[in-house]
Amino acid sequence: MNNKQNKKAFSSFSVIVVFLALMLIGIAFVPMLDIRFKPSRNLPQLNVRFSWANASPKVIEQETSKIEGVLGKISQIESIESNSSVGYGNVALKFDKTVDLNQKRYEVSTLIRQLRSNLPDEMSYPEITTNIEQEEDRVSFMVLTLNANSSTHYIKNIAEQQVIPGLLKIEGIA
């Protein structure tokens, strides 16, 4: 009876074997880790953009809501955001991190194709882009803001006629 009380629950050999087995399993999964120099903080995203020359924001919002309603049926969506302005509309779909973005892009394009007959002919065909293409290609070094005691239309005209052409003359600015 004394011999049974002195016996350990697990031998040191069995503990070492278990830890070695766990180590080998961990090493097998190392290639599956997502390691990047600059990891993305954003969720995978698809943007559906369209334009309609001189259409009011109210009319654009009606078409945007049609697109939102159809695209809301797609699985794995974390959020849907839309923007409607004069002559322009955008629907942004944010997915969870595990999504296959190419598959979702195909689903979106299929739904847009089905919806196209219910959209006005004057409206451009909706364009589908991803946030991955945009983020990796674009890095802002400097942002310029113009302020004045004038209308935004006047500021825009001055910027397009005087400020932007002057900046574009400088090498390396786009």
Short mmCIF file of C-alpha atoms in Angstrom, two decimals, residues 138-146 163-164 166-168 170-174:
data_model
loop_
_atom_site.label_atom_id
_atom_site.label_comp_id
_atom_site.label_asym_id
_atom_site.label_seq_id
_atom_site.Cartn_x
_atom_site.Cartn_y
_atom_site.Cartn_z
CA ARG A 138 -2.11 54.54 -51.79
CA VAL A 139 -0.11 56.17 -49.04
CA SER A 140 -0.87 59.79 -48.16
CA PHE A 141 2.18 61.81 -47.32
CA MET A 142 0.43 65.13 -46.98
CA VAL A 143 -3.18 66.27 -46.96
CA LEU A 144 -3.99 69.83 -48.01
CA THR A 145 -7.10 71.62 -46.70
CA LEU A 146 -8.41 74.88 -48.14
CA VAL A 163 -3.87 75.34 -56.61
CA ILE A 164 -3.94 71.89 -58.23
CA GLY A 166 0.56 74.57 -59.38
CA LEU A 167 1.03 71.48 -57.23
CA LEU A 168 1.12 69.13 -60.21
CA ILE A 170 6.17 69.82 -58.72
CA GLU A 171 7.97 66.57 -59.49
CA GLY A 172 6.70 63.54 -57.53
CA ILE A 173 3.26 64.95 -56.72
CA ALA A 174 0.23 63.25 -58.14
#
